[in-house]
């Protein structure tokens, strides 16, 4: 089976536990206003890659996974290529490799369920908390994301929630408390990560001839965010 791969980060340190081999899939149906990877949006493009070849490439880095590392598949939106991810994870499990799915929670639920059967950890980007905000800022259906999160709970797959904190958009203390409460409402929830909004993606937008929707929004100060999180 072949999948379209945008890029690979051989030694990732922020996409799950330990050192990770991070595979970025090509294609994403969302258009989040703060997206930092607009070059992954289109389903066309990427590098066609055979699943067995990808497994072989990943396993070369196995010596770095001794302290709880493994493989993370992200995007783009990996569930757009659910069949490929399912087979990739299944083959990694044959080698005893820890698998993590970094997703926005959109896609076909029945296909997602098959992926979760071979997933050791879900990292879900919970972007907003209401249908209106999801539609306005991501062009996405919040109900679909909630159904996916409920599915992870039903399958008892450990869940990490991530939330990007954007000044003037998602940085209110009451909002952060609601995100925390929402995350903790899932029985399989293990960890919540608040990520500071940054603008390192500006060059990508310019190169693609696109306007970054939040070009006038200041980056989130990491120290200020740390202080806010400590107050939750």
JSON list of C-alpha atoms in Angstrom, two decimals:
[
{"chain": "A", "resi": 1, "resn": "UNK", "atom": "CA", "xyz": [0.00, 0.00, 0.00]},
{"chain": "A", "resi": 2, "resn": "UNK", "atom": "CA", "xyz": [1.18, 3.52, -0.82]},
{"chain": "A", "resi": 3, "resn": "UNK", "atom": "CA", "xyz": [0.59, 6.74, 1.10]},
{"chain": "A", "resi": 4, "resn": "UNK", "atom": "CA", "xyz": [1.40, 10.37, 0.33]},
{"chain": "A", "resi": 5, "resn": "UNK", "atom": "CA", "xyz": [4.01, 11.62, 2.79]},
{"chain": "A", "resi": 6, "resn": "UNK", "atom": "CA", "xyz": [4.67, 15.33, 3.20]},
{"chain": "A", "resi": 7, "resn": "UNK", "atom": "CA", "xyz": [7.87, 14.97, 5.24]},
{"chain": "A", "resi": 8, "resn": "UNK", "atom": "CA", "xyz": [9.59, 13.02, 7.99]},
{"chain": "A", "resi": 9, "resn": "UNK", "atom": "CA", "xyz": [11.28, 14.18, 11.19]},
{"chain": "A", "resi": 10, "resn": "UNK", "atom": "CA", "xyz": [13.62, 11.40, 12.23]},
{"chain": "A", "resi": 11, "resn": "UNK", "atom": "CA", "xyz": [14.25, 12.50, 15.82]},
{"chain": "A", "resi": 12, "resn": "UNK", "atom": "CA", "xyz": [11.22, 14.40, 17.11]},
{"chain": "A", "resi": 13, "resn": "UNK", "atom": "CA", "xyz": [10.97, 15.37, 20.76]},
{"chain": "A", "resi": 14, "resn": "UNK", "atom": "CA", "xyz": [7.56, 17.07, 21.09]},
{"chain": "A", "resi": 15, "resn": "UNK", "atom": "CA", "xyz": [5.10, 14.66, 19.45]},
{"chain": "A", "resi": 16, "resn": "UNK", "atom": "CA", "xyz": [4.54, 12.07, 22.14]},
{"chain": "A", "resi": 17, "resn": "UNK", "atom": "CA", "xyz": [6.71, 10.36, 24.75]},
{"chain": "A", "resi": 18, "resn": "UNK", "atom": "CA", "xyz": [10.43, 9.90, 24.24]},
{"chain": "A", "resi": 19, "resn": "UNK", "atom": "CA", "xyz": [12.22, 10.35, 20.94]},
{"chain": "A", "resi": 20, "resn": "UNK", "atom": "CA", "xyz": [9.83, 9.91, 18.01]},
{"chain": "A", "resi": 21, "resn": "UNK", "atom": "CA", "xyz": [10.09, 9.14, 14.32]},
{"chain": "A", "resi": 22, "resn": "UNK", "atom": "CA", "xyz": [7.46, 11.61, 13.08]},
{"chain": "A", "resi": 23, "resn": "UNK", "atom": "CA", "xyz": [5.68, 11.08, 9.76]},
{"chain": "A", "resi": 24, "resn": "UNK", "atom": "CA", "xyz": [3.79, 14.06, 8.34]},
{"chain": "A", "resi": 25, "resn": "UNK", "atom": "CA", "xyz": [1.00, 12.92, 6.03]},
{"chain": "A", "resi": 26, "resn": "UNK", "atom": "CA", "xyz": [-0.08, 15.05, 3.06]},
{"chain": "A", "resi": 27, "resn": "UNK", "atom": "CA", "xyz": [-3.59, 16.52, 2.99]},
{"chain": "A", "resi": 28, "resn": "UNK", "atom": "CA", "xyz": [-5.90, 18.21, 5.47]},
{"chain": "A", "resi": 29, "resn": "UNK", "atom": "CA", "xyz": [-9.61, 19.16, 5.18]},
{"chain": "A", "resi": 30, "resn": "UNK", "atom": "CA", "xyz": [-9.36, 21.87, 7.85]},
{"chain": "A", "resi": 31, "resn": "UNK", "atom": "CA", "xyz": [-8.35, 25.48, 7.34]},
{"chain": "A", "resi": 32, "resn": "UNK", "atom": "CA", "xyz": [-7.46, 26.57, 10.86]},
{"chain": "A", "resi": 33, "resn": "UNK", "atom": "CA", "xyz": [-6.69, 30.27, 11.15]},
{"chain": "A", "resi": 34, "resn": "UNK", "atom": "CA", "xyz": [-3.45, 29.60, 13.02]},
{"chain": "A", "resi": 35, "resn": "UNK", "atom": "CA", "xyz": [-2.27, 26.61, 10.96]},
{"chain": "A", "resi": 36, "resn": "UNK", "atom": "CA", "xyz": [1.53, 26.49, 10.76]},
{"chain": "A", "resi": 37, "resn": "UNK", "atom": "CA", "xyz": [1.70, 23.86, 7.99]},
{"chain": "A", "resi": 38, "resn": "UNK", "atom": "CA", "xyz": [-0.33, 25.22, 5.04]},
{"chain": "A", "resi": 39, "resn": "UNK", "atom": "CA", "xyz": [1.93, 23.25, 2.72]},
{"chain": "A", "resi": 40, "resn": "UNK", "atom": "CA", "xyz": [0.24, 20.06, 3.96]},
{"chain": "A", "resi": 41, "resn": "UNK", "atom": "CA", "xyz": [-3.31, 21.10, 3.01]},
{"chain": "A", "resi": 42, "resn": "UNK", "atom": "CA", "xyz": [-3.61, 19.81, -0.55]},
{"chain": "A", "resi": 43, "resn": "UNK", "atom": "CA", "xyz": [-4.13, 16.08, -1.01]},
{"chain": "A", "resi": 44, "resn": "UNK", "atom": "CA", "xyz": [-2.14, 16.27, -4.24]},
{"chain": "A", "resi": 45, "resn": "UNK", "atom": "CA", "xyz": [1.59, 16.31, -3.82]},
{"chain": "A", "resi": 46, "resn": "UNK", "atom": "CA", "xyz": [3.74, 14.75, -1.18]},
{"chain": "A", "resi": 47, "resn": "UNK", "atom": "CA", "xyz": [5.95, 11.77, -1.83]},
{"chain": "A", "resi": 48, "resn": "UNK", "atom": "CA", "xyz": [4.24, 8.45, -2.65]},
{"chain": "A", "resi": 49, "resn": "UNK", "atom": "CA", "xyz": [5.73, 5.97, -0.19]},
{"chain": "A", "resi": 50, "resn": "UNK", "atom": "CA", "xyz": [5.26, 2.23, 0.17]},
{"chain": "A", "resi": 51, "resn": "UNK", "atom": "CA", "xyz": [4.22, 1.20, 3.67]},
{"chain": "A", "resi": 52, "resn": "UNK", "atom": "CA", "xyz": [6.89, -1.52, 3.95]},
{"chain": "A", "resi": 53, "resn": "UNK", "atom": "CA", "xyz": [9.55, 0.96, 2.87]},
{"chain": "A", "resi": 54, "resn": "UNK", "atom": "CA", "xyz": [8.37, 3.40, 5.53]},
{"chain": "A", "resi": 55, "resn": "UNK", "atom": "CA", "xyz": [8.49, 0.70, 8.21]},
{"chain": "A", "resi": 56, "resn": "UNK", "atom": "CA", "xyz": [12.07, -0.13, 7.22]},
{"chain": "A", "resi": 57, "resn": "UNK", "atom": "CA", "xyz": [13.07, 3.53, 7.36]},
{"chain": "A", "resi": 58, "resn": "UNK", "atom": "CA", "xyz": [11.47, 4.00, 10.77]},
{"chain": "A", "resi": 59, "resn": "UNK", "atom": "CA", "xyz": [13.08, 0.91, 12.29]},
{"chain": "A", "resi": 60, "resn": "UNK", "atom": "CA", "xyz": [16.54, 2.27, 11.54]},
{"chain": "A", "resi": 61, "resn": "UNK", "atom": "CA", "xyz": [15.96, 4.70, 14.40]},
{"chain": "A", "resi": 62, "resn": "UNK", "atom": "CA", "xyz": [14.89, 2.05, 16.89]},
{"chain": "A", "resi": 63, "resn": "UNK", "atom": "CA", "xyz": [18.07, 2.48, 19.03]},
{"chain": "A", "resi": 64, "resn": "UNK", "atom": "CA", "xyz": [16.79, 5.97, 19.96]},
{"chain": "A", "resi": 65, "resn": "UNK", "atom": "CA", "xyz": [13.48, 4.63, 21.30]},
{"chain": "A", "resi": 66, "resn": "UNK", "atom": "CA", "xyz": [14.81, 2.85, 24.38]},
{"chain": "A", "resi": 67, "resn": "UNK", "atom": "CA", "xyz": [13.27, 5.36, 26.80]},
{"chain": "A", "resi": 68, "resn": "UNK", "atom": "CA", "xyz": [9.66, 5.09, 25.68]},
{"chain": "A", "resi": 69, "resn": "UNK", "atom": "CA", "xyz": [9.93, 6.52, 22.18]},
{"chain": "A", "resi": 70, "resn": "UNK", "atom": "CA", "xyz": [8.43, 5.26, 18.96]},
{"chain": "A", "resi": 71, "resn": "UNK", "atom": "CA", "xyz": [6.58, 6.48, 15.87]},
{"chain": "A", "resi": 72, "resn": "UNK", "atom": "CA", "xyz": [4.09, 9.34, 15.58]},
{"chain": "A", "resi": 73, "resn": "UNK", "atom": "CA", "xyz": [1.95, 9.96, 12.49]},
{"chain": "A", "resi": 74, "resn": "UNK", "atom": "CA", "xyz": [0.68, 13.51, 12.08]},
{"chain": "A", "resi": 75, "resn": "UNK", "atom": "CA", "xyz": [-0.12, 15.83, 9.20]},
{"chain": "A", "resi": 76, "resn": "UNK", "atom": "CA", "xyz": [-1.87, 17.39, 7.60]},
{"chain": "A", "resi": 77, "resn": "UNK", "atom": "CA", "xyz": [-4.62, 15.12, 8.88]},
{"chain": "A", "resi": 78, "resn": "UNK", "atom": "CA", "xyz": [-3.50, 11.48, 9.05]},
{"chain": "A", "resi": 79, "resn": "UNK", "atom": "CA", "xyz": [-7.06, 10.15, 9.12]},
{"chain": "A", "resi": 80, "resn": "UNK", "atom": "CA", "xyz": [-7.46, 11.31, 5.50]},
{"chain": "A", "resi": 81, "resn": "UNK", "atom": "CA", "xyz": [-5.22, 8.34, 4.69]},
{"chain": "A", "resi": 82, "resn": "UNK", "atom": "CA", "xyz": [-6.61, 6.08, 7.38]},
{"chain": "A", "resi": 83, "resn": "UNK", "atom": "CA", "xyz": [-6.06, 2.80, 5.53]},
{"chain": "A", "resi": 84, "resn": "UNK", "atom": "CA", "xyz": [-2.38, 3.56, 5.07]},
{"chain": "A", "resi": 85, "resn": "UNK", "atom": "CA", "xyz": [-1.92, 4.60, 8.71]},
{"chain": "A", "resi": 86, "resn": "UNK", "atom": "CA", "xyz": [-3.78, 1.49, 9.87]},
{"chain": "A", "resi": 87, "resn": "UNK", "atom": "CA", "xyz": [-1.46, -0.80, 7.93]},
{"chain": "A", "resi": 88, "resn": "UNK", "atom": "CA", "xyz": [1.64, 1.19, 8.95]},
{"chain": "A", "resi": 89, "resn": "UNK", "atom": "CA", "xyz": [0.75, 0.98, 12.65]},
{"chain": "A", "resi": 90, "resn": "UNK", "atom": "CA", "xyz": [-0.16, -2.71, 12.40]},
{"chain": "A", "resi": 91, "resn": "UNK", "atom": "CA", "xyz": [3.23, -3.51, 10.88]},
{"chain": "A", "resi": 92, "resn": "UNK", "atom": "CA", "xyz": [5.00, -1.41, 13.52]},
{"chain": "A", "resi": 93, "resn": "UNK", "atom": "CA", "xyz": [3.16, -3.35, 16.23]},
{"chain": "A", "resi": 94, "resn": "UNK", "atom": "CA", "xyz": [4.54, -6.55, 14.75]},
{"chain": "A", "resi": 95, "resn": "UNK", "atom": "CA", "xyz": [7.95, -5.15, 15.74]},
{"chain": "A", "resi": 96, "resn": "UNK", "atom": "CA", "xyz": [6.76, -4.01, 19.18]},
{"chain": "A", "resi": 97, "resn": "UNK", "atom": "CA", "xyz": [6.95, -0.30, 18.29]},
{"chain": "A", "resi": 98, "resn": "UNK", "atom": "CA", "xyz": [4.91, 2.28, 20.24]},
{"chain": "A", "resi": 99, "resn": "UNK", "atom": "CA", "xyz": [2.52, 4.15, 17.91]},
{"chain": "A", "resi": 100, "resn": "UNK", "atom": "CA", "xyz": [1.00, 7.59, 18.37]},
{"chain": "A", "resi": 101, "resn": "UNK", "atom": "CA", "xyz": [-1.67, 9.27, 16.23]},
{"chain": "A", "resi": 102, "resn": "UNK", "atom": "CA", "xyz": [-1.57, 13.08, 16.18]},
{"chain": "A", "resi": 103, "resn": "UNK", "atom": "CA", "xyz": [-4.95, 14.14, 14.78]},
{"chain": "A", "resi": 104, "resn": "UNK", "atom": "CA", "xyz": [-7.61, 16.82, 14.72]},
{"chain": "A", "resi": 105, "resn": "UNK", "atom": "CA", "xyz": [-10.24, 14.10, 15.04]},
{"chain": "A", "resi": 106, "resn": "UNK", "atom": "CA", "xyz": [-11.84, 14.55, 11.62]},
{"chain": "A", "resi": 107, "resn": "UNK", "atom": "CA", "xyz": [-12.52, 11.79, 9.16]},
{"chain": "A", "resi": 108, "resn": "UNK", "atom": "CA", "xyz": [-14.55, 8.63, 8.73]},
{"chain": "A", "resi": 109, "resn": "UNK", "atom": "CA", "xyz": [-15.24, 7.14, 12.17]},
{"chain": "A", "resi": 110, "resn": "UNK", "atom": "CA", "xyz": [-15.34, 3.52, 11.03]},
{"chain": "A", "resi": 111, "resn": "UNK", "atom": "CA", "xyz": [-11.93, 3.95, 9.39]},
{"chain": "A", "resi": 112, "resn": "UNK", "atom": "CA", "xyz": [-10.64, 5.78, 12.45]},
{"chain": "A", "resi": 113, "resn": "UNK", "atom": "CA", "xyz": [-11.76, 2.88, 14.63]},
{"chain": "A", "resi": 114, "resn": "UNK", "atom": "CA", "xyz": [-9.58, 0.51, 12.61]},
{"chain": "A", "resi": 115, "resn": "UNK", "atom": "CA", "xyz": [-6.60, 2.83, 13.06]},
{"chain": "A", "resi": 116, "resn": "UNK", "atom": "CA", "xyz": [-7.20, 3.02, 16.81]},
{"chain": "A", "resi": 117, "resn": "UNK", "atom": "CA", "xyz": [-6.98, -0.78, 17.02]},
{"chain": "A", "resi": 118, "resn": "UNK", "atom": "CA", "xyz": [-3.24, -0.37, 16.35]},
{"chain": "A", "resi": 119, "resn": "UNK", "atom": "CA", "xyz": [-2.72, 2.95, 18.19]},
{"chain": "A", "resi": 120, "resn": "UNK", "atom": "CA", "xyz": [-1.02, 3.18, 21.59]},
{"chain": "A", "resi": 121, "resn": "UNK", "atom": "CA", "xyz": [-1.59, 6.91, 22.11]},
{"chain": "A", "resi": 122, "resn": "UNK", "atom": "CA", "xyz": [-3.81, 9.60, 20.61]},
{"chain": "A", "resi": 123, "resn": "UNK", "atom": "CA", "xyz": [-2.68, 13.21, 20.61]},
{"chain": "A", "resi": 124, "resn": "UNK", "atom": "CA", "xyz": [-5.77, 15.22, 19.70]},
{"chain": "A", "resi": 125, "resn": "UNK", "atom": "CA", "xyz": [-5.72, 18.91, 18.84]},
{"chain": "A", "resi": 126, "resn": "UNK", "atom": "CA", "xyz": [-8.78, 20.31, 20.58]},
{"chain": "A", "resi": 127, "resn": "UNK", "atom": "CA", "xyz": [-8.87, 23.64, 18.82]},
{"chain": "A", "resi": 128, "resn": "UNK", "atom": "CA", "xyz": [-12.06, 25.23, 20.16]},
{"chain": "A", "resi": 129, "resn": "UNK", "atom": "CA", "xyz": [-15.02, 24.34, 22.38]},
{"chain": "A", "resi": 130, "resn": "UNK", "atom": "CA", "xyz": [-18.10, 25.33, 20.37]},
{"chain": "A", "resi": 131, "resn": "UNK", "atom": "CA", "xyz": [-19.62, 24.49, 17.00]},
{"chain": "A", "resi": 132, "resn": "UNK", "atom": "CA", "xyz": [-19.60, 28.16, 16.01]},
{"chain": "A", "resi": 133, "resn": "UNK", "atom": "CA", "xyz": [-15.90, 28.65, 16.77]},
{"chain": "A", "resi": 134, "resn": "UNK", "atom": "CA", "xyz": [-14.91, 25.45, 14.98]},
{"chain": "A", "resi": 135, "resn": "UNK", "atom": "CA", "xyz": [-16.89, 26.42, 11.89]},
{"chain": "A", "resi": 136, "resn": "UNK", "atom": "CA", "xyz": [-15.58, 30.00, 11.86]},
{"chain": "A", "resi": 137, "resn": "UNK", "atom": "CA", "xyz": [-11.92, 29.30, 12.61]},
{"chain": "A", "resi": 138, "resn": "UNK", "atom": "CA", "xyz": [-11.36, 25.80, 11.19]},
{"chain": "A", "resi": 139, "resn": "UNK", "atom": "CA", "xyz": [-14.24, 25.15, 8.76]},
{"chain": "A", "resi": 140, "resn": "UNK", "atom": "CA", "xyz": [-14.88, 22.00, 10.78]},
{"chain": "A", "resi": 141, "resn": "UNK", "atom": "CA", "xyz": [-17.79, 20.26, 12.52]},
{"chain": "A", "resi": 142, "resn": "UNK", "atom": "CA", "xyz": [-17.26, 20.14, 16.29]},
{"chain": "A", "resi": 143, "resn": "UNK", "atom": "CA", "xyz": [-19.71, 17.25, 16.60]},
{"chain": "A", "resi": 144, "resn": "UNK", "atom": "CA", "xyz": [-17.40, 15.13, 14.47]},
{"chain": "A", "resi": 145, "resn": "UNK", "atom": "CA", "xyz": [-14.44, 15.87, 16.73]},
{"chain": "A", "resi": 146, "resn": "UNK", "atom": "CA", "xyz": [-16.48, 15.02, 19.82]},
{"chain": "A", "resi": 147, "resn": "UNK", "atom": "CA", "xyz": [-17.55, 11.71, 18.29]},
{"chain": "A", "resi": 148, "resn": "UNK", "atom": "CA", "xyz": [-13.92, 10.85, 17.62]},
{"chain": "A", "resi": 149, "resn": "UNK", "atom": "CA", "xyz": [-12.91, 11.70, 21.19]},
{"chain": "A", "resi": 150, "resn": "UNK", "atom": "CA", "xyz": [-15.74, 9.54, 22.49]},
{"chain": "A", "resi": 151, "resn": "UNK", "atom": "CA", "xyz": [-14.50, 6.72, 20.27]},
{"chain": "A", "resi": 152, "resn": "UNK", "atom": "CA", "xyz": [-11.02, 6.94, 21.79]},
{"chain": "A", "resi": 153, "resn": "UNK", "atom": "CA", "xyz": [-12.63, 6.63, 25.22]},
{"chain": "A", "resi": 154, "resn": "UNK", "atom": "CA", "xyz": [-14.73, 3.66, 24.13]},
{"chain": "A", "resi": 155, "resn": "UNK", "atom": "CA", "xyz": [-11.59, 1.95, 22.81]},
{"chain": "A", "resi": 156, "resn": "UNK", "atom": "CA", "xyz": [-9.65, 3.00, 25.92]},
{"chain": "A", "resi": 157, "resn": "UNK", "atom": "CA", "xyz": [-6.77, 4.46, 23.93]},
{"chain": "A", "resi": 158, "resn": "UNK", "atom": "CA", "xyz": [-4.69, 6.81, 26.12]},
{"chain": "A", "resi": 159, "resn": "UNK", "atom": "CA", "xyz": [-5.45, 10.42, 25.20]},
{"chain": "A", "resi": 160, "resn": "UNK", "atom": "CA", "xyz": [-3.35, 13.57, 25.29]},
{"chain": "A", "resi": 161, "resn": "UNK", "atom": "CA", "xyz": [-5.18, 16.80, 24.50]},
{"chain": "A", "resi": 162, "resn": "UNK", "atom": "CA", "xyz": [-3.35, 19.73, 22.91]},
{"chain": "A", "resi": 163, "resn": "UNK", "atom": "CA", "xyz": [-4.66, 23.27, 22.66]},
{"chain": "A", "resi": 164, "resn": "UNK", "atom": "CA", "xyz": [-3.03, 26.24, 20.92]},
{"chain": "A", "resi": 165, "resn": "UNK", "atom": "CA", "xyz": [-3.27, 29.44, 22.96]},
{"chain": "A", "resi": 166, "resn": "UNK", "atom": "CA", "xyz": [-3.73, 32.47, 20.70]},
{"chain": "A", "resi": 167, "resn": "UNK", "atom": "CA", "xyz": [-3.73, 36.03, 22.10]},
{"chain": "A", "resi": 168, "resn": "UNK", "atom": "CA", "xyz": [-7.20, 37.53, 21.83]},
{"chain": "A", "resi": 169, "resn": "UNK", "atom": "CA", "xyz": [-8.72, 34.27, 20.64]},
{"chain": "A", "resi": 170, "resn": "UNK", "atom": "CA", "xyz": [-8.08, 31.41, 23.07]},
{"chain": "A", "resi": 171, "resn": "UNK", "atom": "CA", "xyz": [-6.05, 33.00, 25.87]},
{"chain": "A", "resi": 172, "resn": "UNK", "atom": "CA", "xyz": [-8.76, 33.86, 28.42]},
{"chain": "A", "resi": 173, "resn": "UNK", "atom": "CA", "xyz": [-8.39, 32.18, 31.82]},
{"chain": "A", "resi": 174, "resn": "UNK", "atom": "CA", "xyz": [-12.04, 31.09, 31.81]},
{"chain": "A", "resi": 175, "resn": "UNK", "atom": "CA", "xyz": [-11.53, 29.56, 28.38]},
{"chain": "A", "resi": 176, "resn": "UNK", "atom": "CA", "xyz": [-8.43, 27.68, 29.51]},
{"chain": "A", "resi": 177, "resn": "UNK", "atom": "CA", "xyz": [-10.33, 26.35, 32.52]},
{"chain": "A", "resi": 178, "resn": "UNK", "atom": "CA", "xyz": [-13.08, 25.08, 30.22]},
{"chain": "A", "resi": 179, "resn": "UNK", "atom": "CA", "xyz": [-10.52, 23.37, 28.01]},
{"chain": "A", "resi": 180, "resn": "UNK", "atom": "CA", "xyz": [-9.04, 21.70, 31.08]},
{"chain": "A", "resi": 181, "resn": "UNK", "atom": "CA", "xyz": [-12.48, 20.57, 32.27]},
{"chain": "A", "resi": 182, "resn": "UNK", "atom": "CA", "xyz": [-13.35, 19.25, 28.81]},
{"chain": "A", "resi": 183, "resn": "UNK", "atom": "CA", "xyz": [-10.12, 17.27, 28.60]},
{"chain": "A", "resi": 184, "resn": "UNK", "atom": "CA", "xyz": [-10.58, 15.80, 32.06]},
{"chain": "A", "resi": 185, "resn": "UNK", "atom": "CA", "xyz": [-14.11, 14.67, 31.19]},
{"chain": "A", "resi": 186, "resn": "UNK", "atom": "CA", "xyz": [-12.75, 11.82, 29.05]},
{"chain": "A", "resi": 187, "resn": "UNK", "atom": "CA", "xyz": [-11.96, 8.68, 31.08]},
{"chain": "A", "resi": 188, "resn": "UNK", "atom": "CA", "xyz": [-8.92, 7.86, 28.92]},
{"chain": "A", "resi": 189, "resn": "UNK", "atom": "CA", "xyz": [-7.42, 11.36, 29.32]},
{"chain": "A", "resi": 190, "resn": "UNK", "atom": "CA", "xyz": [-3.81, 11.42, 30.51]},
{"chain": "A", "resi": 191, "resn": "UNK", "atom": "CA", "xyz": [-2.23, 14.76, 29.69]},
{"chain": "A", "resi": 192, "resn": "UNK", "atom": "CA", "xyz": [-3.09, 18.32, 28.61]},
{"chain": "A", "resi": 193, "resn": "UNK", "atom": "CA", "xyz": [-0.62, 20.47, 26.69]},
{"chain": "A", "resi": 194, "resn": "UNK", "atom": "CA", "xyz": [-1.18, 24.20, 26.12]},
{"chain": "A", "resi": 195, "resn": "UNK", "atom": "CA", "xyz": [0.92, 25.29, 23.13]},
{"chain": "A", "resi": 196, "resn": "UNK", "atom": "CA", "xyz": [1.86, 28.95, 22.54]},
{"chain": "A", "resi": 197, "resn": "UNK", "atom": "CA", "xyz": [0.80, 30.41, 19.19]},
{"chain": "A", "resi": 198, "resn": "UNK", "atom": "CA", "xyz": [3.78, 31.38, 17.05]},
{"chain": "A", "resi": 199, "resn": "UNK", "atom": "CA", "xyz": [4.31, 32.96, 13.62]},
{"chain": "A", "resi": 200, "resn": "UNK", "atom": "CA", "xyz": [7.22, 30.94, 12.32]},
{"chain": "A", "resi": 201, "resn": "UNK", "atom": "CA", "xyz": [4.96, 29.84, 9.47]},
{"chain": "A", "resi": 202, "resn": "UNK", "atom": "CA", "xyz": [4.77, 33.27, 7.81]},
{"chain": "A", "resi": 203, "resn": "UNK", "atom": "CA", "xyz": [7.40, 32.40, 5.21]},
{"chain": "A", "resi": 204, "resn": "UNK", "atom": "CA", "xyz": [5.43, 29.29, 4.18]},
{"chain": "A", "resi": 205, "resn": "UNK", "atom": "CA", "xyz": [2.30, 31.35, 3.53]},
{"chain": "A", "resi": 206, "resn": "UNK", "atom": "CA", "xyz": [4.27, 33.90, 1.51]},
{"chain": "A", "resi": 207, "resn": "UNK", "atom": "CA", "xyz": [5.91, 31.16, -0.54]},
{"chain": "A", "resi": 208, "resn": "UNK", "atom": "CA", "xyz": [2.50, 29.65, -1.32]},
{"chain": "A", "resi": 209, "resn": "UNK", "atom": "CA", "xyz": [1.00, 33.04, -2.19]},
{"chain": "A", "resi": 210, "resn": "UNK", "atom": "CA", "xyz": [-1.40, 32.85, 0.76]},
{"chain": "A", "resi": 211, "resn": "UNK", "atom": "CA", "xyz": [-2.27, 35.41, 3.40]},
{"chain": "A", "resi": 212, "resn": "UNK", "atom": "CA", "xyz": [-1.82, 34.26, 6.98]},
{"chain": "A", "resi": 213, "resn": "UNK", "atom": "CA", "xyz": [-5.17, 35.04, 8.70]},
{"chain": "A", "resi": 214, "resn": "UNK", "atom": "CA", "xyz": [-3.47, 35.94, 11.99]},
{"chain": "A", "resi": 215, "resn": "UNK", "atom": "CA", "xyz": [-0.58, 37.95, 10.57]},
{"chain": "A", "resi": 216, "resn": "UNK", "atom": "CA", "xyz": [-1.47, 40.89, 12.81]},
{"chain": "A", "resi": 217, "resn": "UNK", "atom": "CA", "xyz": [-1.88, 38.77, 15.95]},
{"chain": "A", "resi": 218, "resn": "UNK", "atom": "CA", "xyz": [1.15, 38.78, 18.27]},
{"chain": "A", "resi": 219, "resn": "UNK", "atom": "CA", "xyz": [2.83, 35.51, 19.17]},
{"chain": "A", "resi": 220, "resn": "UNK", "atom": "CA", "xyz": [1.98, 34.07, 22.58]},
{"chain": "A", "resi": 221, "resn": "UNK", "atom": "CA", "xyz": [4.69, 34.65, 25.15]},
{"chain": "A", "resi": 222, "resn": "UNK", "atom": "CA", "xyz": [5.71, 31.18, 26.44]},
{"chain": "A", "resi": 223, "resn": "UNK", "atom": "CA", "xyz": [6.58, 32.50, 29.91]},
{"chain": "A", "resi": 224, "resn": "UNK", "atom": "CA", "xyz": [3.23, 34.28, 30.20]},
{"chain": "A", "resi": 225, "resn": "UNK", "atom": "CA", "xyz": [1.46, 31.09, 29.13]},
{"chain": "A", "resi": 226, "resn": "UNK", "atom": "CA", "xyz": [3.39, 29.06, 31.70]},
{"chain": "A", "resi": 227, "resn": "UNK", "atom": "CA", "xyz": [2.24, 31.44, 34.43]},
{"chain": "A", "resi": 228, "resn": "UNK", "atom": "CA", "xyz": [-1.37, 31.18, 33.26]},
{"chain": "A", "resi": 229, "resn": "UNK", "atom": "CA", "xyz": [-1.27, 27.39, 33.22]},
{"chain": "A", "resi": 230, "resn": "UNK", "atom": "CA", "xyz": [0.16, 27.32, 36.74]},
{"chain": "A", "resi": 231, "resn": "UNK", "atom": "CA", "xyz": [-2.91, 29.25, 37.90]},
{"chain": "A", "resi": 232, "resn": "UNK", "atom": "CA", "xyz": [-5.40, 26.73, 36.53]}
]
